[in-house]
Each structure stands twice: as C-alpha cells, then as structure tokens.
Amino acid sequence: MHSPHMRLNIWYLNYQCIAAVLDLGLQRDINTNSGISLLEQEMRTRIFWVVFTLDRMIATMMGRPIGLRDEACDLRLPQDIDDSSFQAFNQPSNSVYTGRMAFSIHLFRLAKLNSEFKYVANSIVRETPRYAYPAVIDINEWQQEMLLKLDEWYGRIPEVPGCDYIRTICQVRCQSLRMLVLRPSPAIPNPSPVSLRKCYVAAREVVLLFDQLYKQNLLIHTWNTCHSAVLGIITMLYCIKVVPDIPRQTPLDIIMSDFSAGLGVLAATGEHWSGAKRCRDILDDMVRATIRWIKDLTNQSSSIESQNPRQSSRIEPANVETVSPYDGNTGVNGTSAARPGFSEGLSHQMTMASIAAGIPSTLLPQDPFESFLASTSFGEQLQIGDTGSLDSIMRGLFDDFIPTYPNFS
C-alpha cells in the first residue's frame, strides 16, 4: 500500500494510471478498422482493463468511490489471444495455446460485477435523478440476482492444466465479492440471518483457499493478500457473534481450525509485511475471546437442557462437574496440556495494554476483546448493520500502511 523509500502510495499510482488511460483514450473502442494493428488494438484493450480492475479492487477494499465510471467507457473485452500468437502481419498464429489469457478475460468480467456492487450496494438514495441510471427498486431482489451471477461466473472459471494458482485466485476473488454482497452495506444495513450464514461460508472459503495456497508454497504475500485474509477473519467473527446458530451448529474444533488457518497465513505474510504481523497479533486475541464466548454459549445451552426434565431423562449426580474437552488446560484429545496458540510463531503472550497502545482510542474501546465475554448480547456491543464499526476496525488494523511524510517547516 505504501513504499517509504519511493514515497508513493497506492492512491497516487491509481490516479496516475487512470489519468494515463484517459489521456491516451484507452477507454474508447478503437480497433483495426481505424488503421491500427491488431497488436496495438489488443494492448490498448488489455491496459484499459488492467487499470479498470485495479481501480475497482482498490475502491472496494478501502471503501472509496470508483474513479473510472462504467458509462464513460467502451467496455469491450480483449480477444483470447496469447502474446506469443501475435505476428508481424497482425494475425494470430497457430502456436500452442496456453489458456492464460482466458483467466484474465474472466477476471475482467468479474470486475464488471464488482462495478455493479459499487453502484448499487453503496447507494442510499432511491430517488435518483433522471440523468442517472434507473434505480434498483427491490434491493433484496438485486442481491439474489447478484449471487446468481456470481454462481454462474464461478462455474465458468477456466480449467487449464498447469494453471492451478490463477484458478485459485479466481475462486478467492469470487468468494470475496460474494462476502461483500452478503455483509452489511449502506443499501442493506441489516442482512438477514440467512444472508449472514452465506456470508460466513464465503469468508471461510476465502481463508481456506489462502491456506491451501500457503501449504502448496504458491501464496504470494502482497498487500491485497493481507487485506483479504484479515477481512475474511473479521467477517467470520462478525457472523458468529450476530448469528449464534452458526457456532451452535458448527463443531468447535472446525471453527478453531479455520481461524488457525487464517492466522497462519497472516503469520507467514508478517515475515514480509510488518502490518500483517500486527494484524495477526490483534486478531489472535479476538479469536481467543470468541472461542471462550462460544464455550460459554454452549455451557449455557447445556445447563438449560439439563434443567428441563422433558428434554432429558438422565439424572446427573449433583457433585459431578462436567469437564469440557476444549477448556483452557485440556488438549483436544482430553489430555492435560497448555493451551496452544492459534498459529505458530508467536514468541510471547500479547497483553491487552500493549495491543491497545498502538491503536487510536477512537477506533477501539478501552477493553476491546474481553467485552465479548460479557453477558450482554453482541448486538449491543456492535450494532447489527453498523458498518462504521467494522470499517473502523479495518482502518485501525491497517494504520501501518498510511504514509507519513517528514515536516520540513
């Protein structure tokens, strides 16, 4: 996001790319009928779509407006021609087809769906002016149609031998966009429990796909990898808190394994990005608090069932204490063991004071994690649909990426 050596951030680079596209007219459909070569035509189209996709990705990740609007561009797609197939006579040759361009074209189509999400999900005024596109009347119907489009896009991901990495990246991009469509947004501030269940599944899939790439030594530790992994973990935590049926219906060991996979990816990324390690340390405590909350929730449900004679005919001795196989001093197999961390590489236990010291007080409460264990519902701590709280957490985690310049005055 920010290079302290070059003093350039992603916003400056994105602006320069958009300015170059507009100055060169790459957003217009100029083809071989205008006298240019096939190579020039394809290069113009490809460069446009790369900038278009980058703009949509950055705007979606950081919650900013898009910089290059769809209606100002000729959204023609490039041809499925490999670079090695171009000849001097402006005709594709009969060389071996690698299929890599097919993945790029497919990702460009996903960028168009990303644009639709930015246009609709962030719109709060339904009475649009007449010069704008027709307003979406039924936002829930649009959401279902968007999910169907994503399902169709997912099913058409190219299957090319030797391209496992880019295929997995396509799956990550699709699940990430699905997660954004289902989570709270300005257009849908209070998603239904069904939508949040689907959102949890999409966020979990993002985390597991990154873990799969990491285990195959294919994970590239870029800034968007860090952001996607953090967003996936935070979304899982949010859905678990808002929809208690998710932890009730999901085995605890599976939940712990999923969080461990995500934290492991961040720990590996932390070797390249210092901000990723900081995010991992904070999320580790949030996950621990959530796991304890799930245990308390399970114990409360068990005690209620044991007090109801209609639900159980078994009589338990009053002096027998129930020992959870997942308590703080017991291992998964029931043997006594020290509680392990959620991922490897944490050299010492982080205290709440040391974690909160590097975060502005306006972003986190005085006791940000232990409050999850209170008896009050999660809806009182973090209002359902209050996207500002979720965005504040994300901004606080990525403070290290904000550029700072020396004051020469």
mmCIF file of N, CA and C in Angstrom, residues 10 22-23 42 72 100 137 141 179 185 196 204 215 227-228 251 256 298 314 322 337 352 360 390 403 408-409:
data_model
loop_
_atom_site.group_PDB
_atom_site.id
_atom_site.type_symbol
_atom_site.label_atom_id
_atom_site.label_comp_id
_atom_site.label_asym_id
_atom_site.label_seq_id
_atom_site.Cartn_x
_atom_site.Cartn_y
_atom_site.Cartn_z
ATOM 1 N N ILE A 10 -0.653 3.782 -2.967
ATOM 2 C CA ILE A 10 -1.490 3.159 -3.988
ATOM 3 C C ILE A 10 -2.468 4.155 -4.593
ATOM 4 N N LEU A 22 -7.111 7.891 -19.642
ATOM 5 C CA LEU A 22 -7.952 8.928 -20.242
ATOM 6 C C LEU A 22 -7.171 9.768 -21.249
ATOM 7 N N ASP A 23 -5.917 10.090 -20.939
ATOM 8 C CA ASP A 23 -5.116 10.901 -21.860
ATOM 9 C C ASP A 23 -4.857 10.170 -23.172
ATOM 10 N N GLU A 42 -5.147 -4.798 -29.216
ATOM 11 C CA GLU A 42 -5.235 -5.662 -28.041
ATOM 12 C C GLU A 42 -4.491 -5.076 -26.850
ATOM 13 N N ALA A 72 -18.659 5.827 -18.847
ATOM 14 C CA ALA A 72 -17.709 6.659 -19.586
ATOM 15 C C ALA A 72 -16.745 5.834 -20.428
ATOM 16 N N ARG A 100 -3.806 -18.832 -20.668
ATOM 17 C CA ARG A 100 -3.655 -17.854 -19.594
ATOM 18 C C ARG A 100 -4.525 -16.617 -19.828
ATOM 19 N N ILE A 137 -35.204 -0.889 -7.459
ATOM 20 C CA ILE A 137 -36.356 -0.738 -6.583
ATOM 21 C C ILE A 137 -36.298 -1.739 -5.433
ATOM 22 N N GLU A 141 -34.069 -8.276 -4.134
ATOM 23 C CA GLU A 141 -34.104 -8.993 -5.412
ATOM 24 C C GLU A 141 -32.790 -8.809 -6.163
ATOM 25 N N MET A 179 -18.830 -12.316 -0.401
ATOM 26 C CA MET A 179 -18.835 -11.911 1.005
ATOM 27 C C MET A 179 -19.269 -10.456 1.156
ATOM 28 N N SER A 185 -24.096 -3.399 4.321
ATOM 29 C CA SER A 185 -23.683 -2.351 3.389
ATOM 30 C C SER A 185 -24.651 -1.188 3.540
ATOM 31 N N LEU A 196 -26.277 -13.797 6.361
ATOM 32 C CA LEU A 196 -25.051 -13.822 7.158
ATOM 33 C C LEU A 196 -24.473 -15.227 7.248
ATOM 34 N N ARG A 204 -15.184 -17.996 5.124
ATOM 35 C CA ARG A 204 -14.422 -19.208 5.473
ATOM 36 C C ARG A 204 -13.728 -19.784 4.245
ATOM 37 N N LYS A 215 0.040 -23.807 1.862
ATOM 38 C CA LYS A 215 0.565 -25.163 2.023
ATOM 39 C C LYS A 215 1.218 -25.675 0.744
ATOM 40 N N HIS A 227 -4.902 -8.000 3.207
ATOM 41 C CA HIS A 227 -6.215 -7.382 3.424
ATOM 42 C C HIS A 227 -7.331 -8.413 3.315
ATOM 43 N N SER A 228 -7.281 -9.272 2.306
ATOM 44 C CA SER A 228 -8.342 -10.264 2.115
ATOM 45 C C SER A 228 -8.389 -11.253 3.269
ATOM 46 N N PRO A 251 -19.090 -27.637 14.740
ATOM 47 C CA PRO A 251 -18.201 -28.156 15.789
ATOM 48 C C PRO A 251 -17.100 -27.161 16.129
ATOM 49 N N MET A 256 -12.086 -23.609 15.316
ATOM 50 C CA MET A 256 -10.712 -23.327 15.731
ATOM 51 C C MET A 256 -9.728 -23.599 14.602
ATOM 52 N N THR A 298 -22.229 -22.507 24.745
ATOM 53 C CA THR A 298 -22.523 -23.937 24.747
ATOM 54 C C THR A 298 -22.867 -24.426 26.145
ATOM 55 N N ARG A 314 -32.120 -38.498 31.831
ATOM 56 C CA ARG A 314 -30.919 -38.925 32.545
ATOM 57 C C ARG A 314 -30.719 -38.049 33.780
ATOM 58 N N THR A 322 -18.869 -31.237 34.970
ATOM 59 C CA THR A 322 -18.659 -31.518 33.558
ATOM 60 C C THR A 322 -17.401 -30.823 33.081
ATOM 61 N N ALA A 337 -2.876 -30.242 28.936
ATOM 62 C CA ALA A 337 -1.820 -29.598 28.164
ATOM 63 C C ALA A 337 -2.029 -28.109 28.247
ATOM 64 N N MET A 352 -3.242 -6.958 26.727
ATOM 65 C CA MET A 352 -4.223 -6.042 26.180
ATOM 66 C C MET A 352 -3.672 -4.631 26.120
ATOM 67 N N PRO A 360 -5.403 4.049 17.987
ATOM 68 C CA PRO A 360 -6.096 5.230 18.491
ATOM 69 C C PRO A 360 -7.317 4.848 19.299
ATOM 70 N N LEU A 390 -17.307 -1.858 11.856
ATOM 71 C CA LEU A 390 -16.479 -2.830 11.150
ATOM 72 C C LEU A 390 -15.397 -2.126 10.350
ATOM 73 N N PRO A 403 0.753 6.433 4.707
ATOM 74 C CA PRO A 403 2.035 7.114 4.527
ATOM 75 C C PRO A 403 2.167 8.321 5.437
ATOM 76 N N PHE A 408 9.051 19.598 7.155
ATOM 77 C CA PHE A 408 10.241 20.409 6.919
ATOM 78 C C PHE A 408 10.063 21.861 7.362
ATOM 79 N N SER A 409 8.891 22.199 7.915
ATOM 80 C CA SER A 409 8.646 23.584 8.318
ATOM 81 C C SER A 409 9.369 23.923 9.620
#
